[in-house]
Amino acid sequence: MTENRPFRNAPLRDRMWHGAPRRPDAGARDRGRTAAASGPFTQTVDGRLGIVRPGGRLTAQAGELLRETVEALHGSGHTRVRLDLGGLDGADDGGLDALCALQSSTAAPGRSLVVVRRVEPVD
């Protein structure tokens, strides 16, 4: 991303927080520090309301599963599908690419994908 370009005009991939841990540098590997592993990818689907809540780490393969789920909800009559990313631990480049492709593939008349990140209240 260039420094002169405003953040709001950046591509979706550059604007998204994906929670991916930093990659360890060569010195960190020598010291035994590595990135924390996240759990397996899961999906919770509310077919009545048209809500998909993925969990775990979003990869290219998980993005494909997510796309199939969203398409199935659109095919069952939901015009608006809500994708709640609050349960994701992180994403790799392939997962972000899949998410961007999903957003553009659902941009059709009468269909929409609402991407949200639910935040739990702090006590």
Backbone as a ProteinNet text record, in pm:
[ID]
protein_1_A
[PRIMARY]
MTENRPFRNAPLRDRMWHGAPRRPDAGARDRGRTAAASGPFTQTVDGRLGIVRPGGRLTAQAGELLRETVEALHGSGHTRVRLDLGGLDGADDGGLDALCALQSSTAAPGRSLVVVRRVEPVD
[TERTIARY]
84.5	0	89.2	58	139.6	105.3	198.9	178.9	85.3	69.2	-16.7	-163.2	-191.9	-328.6	-399.1	-516.9	-588.2	-628.4	-639.4	-672	-807.1	-905.6	-1040	-1047.5	-953.5	-951.8	-865.2	-808.5	-723.3	-808.8	-751.7	-825.9	-873	-982.1	-1040	-936.4	-850.2	-750.8	-657.5	-623.7	-534.7	-605.6	-738.6	-812.9	-854.6	-849.9	-901.5	-799.8	-847.8	-765.2	-786.5	-681.6	-698.5	-639.4	-580.4	-536.4	-425.5	-359.1	-252.9	-133.2	-76.1	41.6	158.4	249.4	367.5	452.3	509.8	600	729.8	778.8	903.4	1020.4	1112.7	1232.4	1332	1440.3	1538.7	1590.7	1612.8	1661.2	1560.2	1431.4	1328.4	1325.3	1348.6	1350.6	1465.7	1577.5	1692.6	1666.6	1584.6	1554.3	1437.3	1380	1274	1135.1	1117.4	984.9	920.1	796.9	721.6	584.1	513.4	378.4	284.7	186.8	89.7	1.2	-22.3	-107.7	-253.4	-338.9	-480.3	-551.1	-675.6	-752.2	-795.4	-859.4	-906.3	-1021.1	-1043.2	-1149.9	-1284.9	-1378.4	-1515.3	-1611.9	-1735.9	-1842	-1966.9	-2032.4	-2164.3	-2259.6	-2362.2	-2453.7	-2593.1	-2652.8	-2792	-2870.2	-2928.4	-2999.5	-3127.4	-3186.1	-3309.6	-3284.3	-3175.8	-3144	-3041.6	-2974.7	-2874.2	-2744.4	-2698.4	-2575.4	-2472.6	-2349.6	-2238.7	-2134.9	-2093.9	-1992.3	-1873.6	-1771.1	-1652.4	-1565.7	-1491	-1398.9	-1268.1	-1163.2	-1032.1	-952.5	-873.4	-786.6	-840.4	-852.8	-903.8	-789.5	-796.6	-698.8	-771.5	-699.4	-761.6	-864.7	-833.1	-926.5	-1049.8	-1029.5	-1142	-1227	-1162.9	-1235.8	-1325.7	-1279.9	-1362.4	-1486.1	-1468.7	-1583	-1680.7	-1626.4	-1708.3	-1788	-1724.1	-1792.4	-1908.5	-1885.2	-1991.1	-2107.7	-2078.2	-2183.7	-2264.9	-2197.3	-2267.5	-2352	-2298.3	-2375.4	-2497	-2482.7	-2595.8	-2705.1	-2665.5	-2764.7	-2833.7	-2757.9	-2819.7	-2913.8	-2872.8	-2955.3	-3082.6	-3082	-3201.4	-3298	-3269.8	-3364.6	-3321.8	-3207.1	-3159.1	-3099.6	-3153.8	-3098.2	-2980.2	-2979	-2868.3	-2811.3	-2682.5	-2612.5	-2515.4	-2518.8	-2429.7	-2313.6	-2192.7	-2070.8	-2005	-2012.2	-1961.7	-1821.8	-1719.6	-1580.4	-1523.8	-1607.3	-1560.3	-1493.4	-1521.8	-1464	-1333.9	-1286.6	-1162.4	-1041.5	-946.7	-820.3	-721.1	-736.8	-644	-670	-589.7	-604.1	-469.1	-449.4	-328.2	-364.6	-266.8	-290.8	-396.3	-392.6	-491.3	-631.9	-644.7	-775	-829.5	-742.4	-785.6	-824.3	-748.1	-782.9	-919.3	-944.5	-1073	-1186.7	-1162.6	-1264.6	-1295.2	-1192.9	-1212.7	-1287.9	-1253.8	-1322.8	-1468.5	-1493.6	-1630.4	-1711.6	-1653.3	-1722.8	-1760.5	-1668.7	-1698.2	-1792	-1786.7	-1872.4	-2018.3	-2044	-2182.5	-2241.9	-2166.2	-2216.1	-2300.7	-2422.5	-2515.6	-2648.5	-2728.4	-2857.9	-2942.1	-2992	-3076.5	-3000.8	-2869	-2787.7	-2687.6	-2664	-2561.9	-2495.9	-2374.4	-2296.9	-2254.6	-2296.5	-2262.3	-2153.8	-2034.9	-1922.1	-1910.6	-1918.2	-1907.9	-1808	-1762.3	-1676.2	-1738.7	-1806.1	-1874.8	-1771.5	-1793.8	-1705	-1783.5	-1728.9	-1795.2	-1781.8	-1886.1	-1876.5	-1774	-1708	-1607.8	-1672.3	-1656.7	-1714.2	-1625.2
-116.5	0	123	218	338.3	429.7	513.7	602.1	717.8	754.1	865.9	826.5	699.5	654.1	645.2	705.3	698.1	554.8	526.8	393.1	345.8	434.1	392.3	349.9	394	354.3	231.8	177.4	59.7	-61.3	-160.6	-282.8	-347.5	-423.4	-486.8	-567.2	-636.7	-721	-638.9	-514.7	-430.4	-366.3	-354.3	-290.4	-387.3	-516.8	-614.7	-646.5	-654.8	-707	-856.6	-931.8	-1076.1	-1147.9	-1078.9	-1141.2	-1242.8	-1243.2	-1341.1	-1305.8	-1404.4	-1374.2	-1336.8	-1259.4	-1222.2	-1344.6	-1343.5	-1453.2	-1433.9	-1540.5	-1524.7	-1501.1	-1416.3	-1395	-1507.3	-1508.7	-1616.5	-1622.7	-1508.3	-1507.4	-1566.9	-1544.7	-1599.3	-1751.5	-1805.2	-1951.3	-2009.4	-1940	-1988.2	-1983.9	-1891	-1879.8	-1969	-2040.4	-2134.6	-2073.8	-1949.8	-1889.1	-1910.7	-1952.2	-1970.3	-1908.5	-1892.4	-1837.8	-1939.2	-1888.2	-1975	-2042.1	-2170.2	-2244.2	-2220.4	-2212.2	-2195.6	-2327.6	-2335	-2457.6	-2484	-2598.5	-2632.6	-2540.5	-2532.2	-2447.5	-2512.1	-2433.5	-2479.2	-2375.3	-2417.9	-2326.8	-2356	-2252.8	-2265.1	-2191.4	-2261	-2203.4	-2195.9	-2077.4	-2058	-2045.1	-2156.1	-2158.5	-2078.6	-2058.9	-1982.1	-1833.2	-1781.3	-1639.1	-1608.2	-1709.1	-1687.5	-1631.2	-1685.9	-1639	-1751.7	-1719.7	-1815.4	-1759.9	-1842.5	-1802.5	-1898.3	-1860.6	-1945.8	-1929.3	-2033	-2028.9	-2096.3	-2068.3	-2126.2	-2036.8	-2097.1	-2021.6	-2031.3	-1917.3	-1912.3	-1933.2	-2043.2	-2075.9	-2079.3	-2106.5	-2115	-2228	-2342.3	-2455	-2421.4	-2354.1	-2313.7	-2209.9	-2123	-2023.9	-2088.6	-2199.5	-2273.1	-2331.5	-2387.3	-2438.2	-2325.8	-2211.6	-2095.5	-2049.5	-2048.8	-2009.7	-2103.5	-2233.9	-2331.9	-2312.1	-2280.5	-2258.1	-2134.4	-2026	-1902.3	-1924.2	-1994.4	-2022.5	-2109.4	-2205.3	-2289.8	-2206.5	-2111.7	-2025.3	-1935.3	-1880.7	-1800.7	-1887.7	-2011	-2101.8	-2144.6	-2140.6	-2180.5	-2063.8	-1949.7	-1839	-1718.2	-1722.8	-1607.1	-1505.4	-1383.9	-1279.4	-1210.6	-1209.6	-1149.3	-1254.6	-1281.1	-1374.3	-1293.3	-1317.1	-1246.3	-1338.7	-1289.5	-1364.6	-1300.1	-1366.7	-1313.1	-1368.5	-1284.5	-1327.8	-1317	-1293.6	-1275.9	-1398.2	-1516.4	-1638.2	-1682.1	-1608.1	-1647.1	-1613.5	-1706.6	-1683.9	-1609.8	-1620.7	-1557	-1607.1	-1558.8	-1597.8	-1586.7	-1672.2	-1659.5	-1588.1	-1569	-1496.5	-1564.8	-1697.2	-1770.8	-1753.2	-1747.8	-1726	-1587.7	-1486.8	-1350.5	-1338.3	-1404.6	-1404	-1468.9	-1580.6	-1649.5	-1561.8	-1488.6	-1400	-1284.7	-1228.4	-1121.2	-1174.2	-1294.8	-1355.3	-1384	-1426.6	-1453.1	-1324.6	-1216.7	-1087.8	-1043.7	-1057.7	-1013	-1109.6	-1238.8	-1335.7	-1325.1	-1270.9	-1257.6	-1122.7	-1038.5	-907	-922.7	-971.3	-989.9	-925.4	-885.8	-826	-920.5	-870.1	-950	-1037.6	-1030.2	-1109.8	-1018	-1042.7	-963.9	-1048.6	-1010.3	-1073	-961.9	-971.9	-872.2	-932.7	-874.3	-924.5	-839.9	-905.7	-836	-908.7	-839	-899.9	-866.8	-963.1	-943.7	-928.1	-832.2	-808.7	-833	-918.1	-947.1	-827.9	-797.5	-687	-717	-612.1	-625.2	-590	-677.1	-649.8	-561
0	0	0	-85.9	-91.2	24.9	60.9	175.5	144	18.5	-18.2	-28.4	-35.2	-52.5	81.8	95.8	223.6	256.2	384.9	432.8	380.6	375.9	336	190.3	107.9	-32.4	-57.6	48.1	33.5	-2.8	-69.4	-97.7	32.2	22.8	140.8	216.9	146.5	212.2	301.7	259.3	338	456.4	449.7	557.3	667	641.1	736.8	844.3	965.9	1073.6	1071.2	1061.2	1054.1	1172.8	1266.4	1390.1	1375.2	1261.9	1242.5	1329.6	1397.2	1478.2	1388.4	1442.4	1365.4	1336.9	1219	1185.5	1262.1	1322.2	1397	1302.9	1344.7	1264.8	1292.9	1220.4	1235.9	1378.5	1442.1	1580	1676.7	1651	1739.5	1730.1	1610.4	1597.8	1677.5	1675.1	1750.7	1900.6	1944.4	2087	2128.4	2033.3	2066.8	2071.8	2029.3	2029.4	1893.8	1896	1772.2	1790.5	1680.5	1686.7	1751.6	1823.3	1889.2	1784.4	1802	1710.1	1747.3	1647.4	1674.2	1648.5	1691.8	1680	1536.9	1513.5	1379.8	1337.8	1208.6	1155.9	1183.5	1232.2	1256.4	1200.8	1178.4	1135.6	1216.2	1262.9	1323.3	1230.9	1184.9	1086.8	1146.7	1141.4	1179.7	1049.8	1005.9	879.1	880.6	997.7	1007.3	984	1043.7	1032.2	922.9	869.6	765.6	819.8	933.2	996.5	996.7	958.1	961.8	1057.4	1155.5	1253.1	1243	1164.9	1157.5	1281.5	1313	1425.7	1387.7	1462.5	1433.6	1340.9	1254.1	1162.7	1020.8	955.6	819.2	720.6	647	543.3	409.3	302.9	170.6	167.1	227.9	230.5	313.8	426.6	510.5	437.8	360.5	282.1	178.4	121.3	25.2	94	213.3	289.7	322.8	359.1	391.6	269.8	154.2	30.5	-0.1	16.4	-8.8	86.9	212.4	311.3	276.3	239.9	204	78.9	-20	-141.4	-110.5	-18.8	19.7	87.3	171.7	236.2	134	39.1	-67.2	-150.1	-177.1	-255.1	-184.8	-51.1	24.1	45.1	-17.1	-11.9	68.9	132.7	208.8	112	113	27.2	94.5	227	301.6	396.4	383.1	471.8	555.9	685.7	778.4	813.1	795.9	825.1	946.4	1061	1187.3	1211.9	1195.3	1205.5	1346.5	1446.2	1583.3	1642.3	1592	1646.7	1581.9	1482.1	1415.2	1501.2	1505.3	1575.7	1487.9	1357.6	1265.1	1124.6	1031.9	892.2	823.6	725	644.6	514.2	428.1	303	216.9	211	132.4	186.3	318.4	380.3	351.4	355	323.2	176.7	88.7	-53.5	-75	-6.2	-18.7	32.6	140.3	195.8	99.9	38.9	-60.3	-182.4	-226.9	-340.8	-306.5	-183.8	-139.1	-139.8	-91.8	-88.7	-230.1	-324.4	-460.9	-533.6	-502.1	-571.5	-528.5	-410.9	-365.2	-402	-470.9	-511.8	-637.5	-619.3	-729.8	-690.1	-787	-753.3	-667.6	-557.5	-469.6	-372.2	-371.5	-278.6	-210	-82	-12.7	94.7	125.7	232.5	327	452.3	552.8	640.8	637.3	715.8	841.3	957.3	1085.6	1173.4	1272.7	1374.4	1508.2	1566.2	1693.1	1803.5	1889.6	2002.5	2130.1	2216.6	2343.4	2436.9	2514.9	2610.2	2719.2	2766.1	2871.1	3003.5	3102.1	3235	3316.6
[MASK]
+++++++++++++++++++++++++++++++++++++++++++++++++++++++++++++++++++++++++++++++++++++++++++++++++++++++++++++++++++++++++++

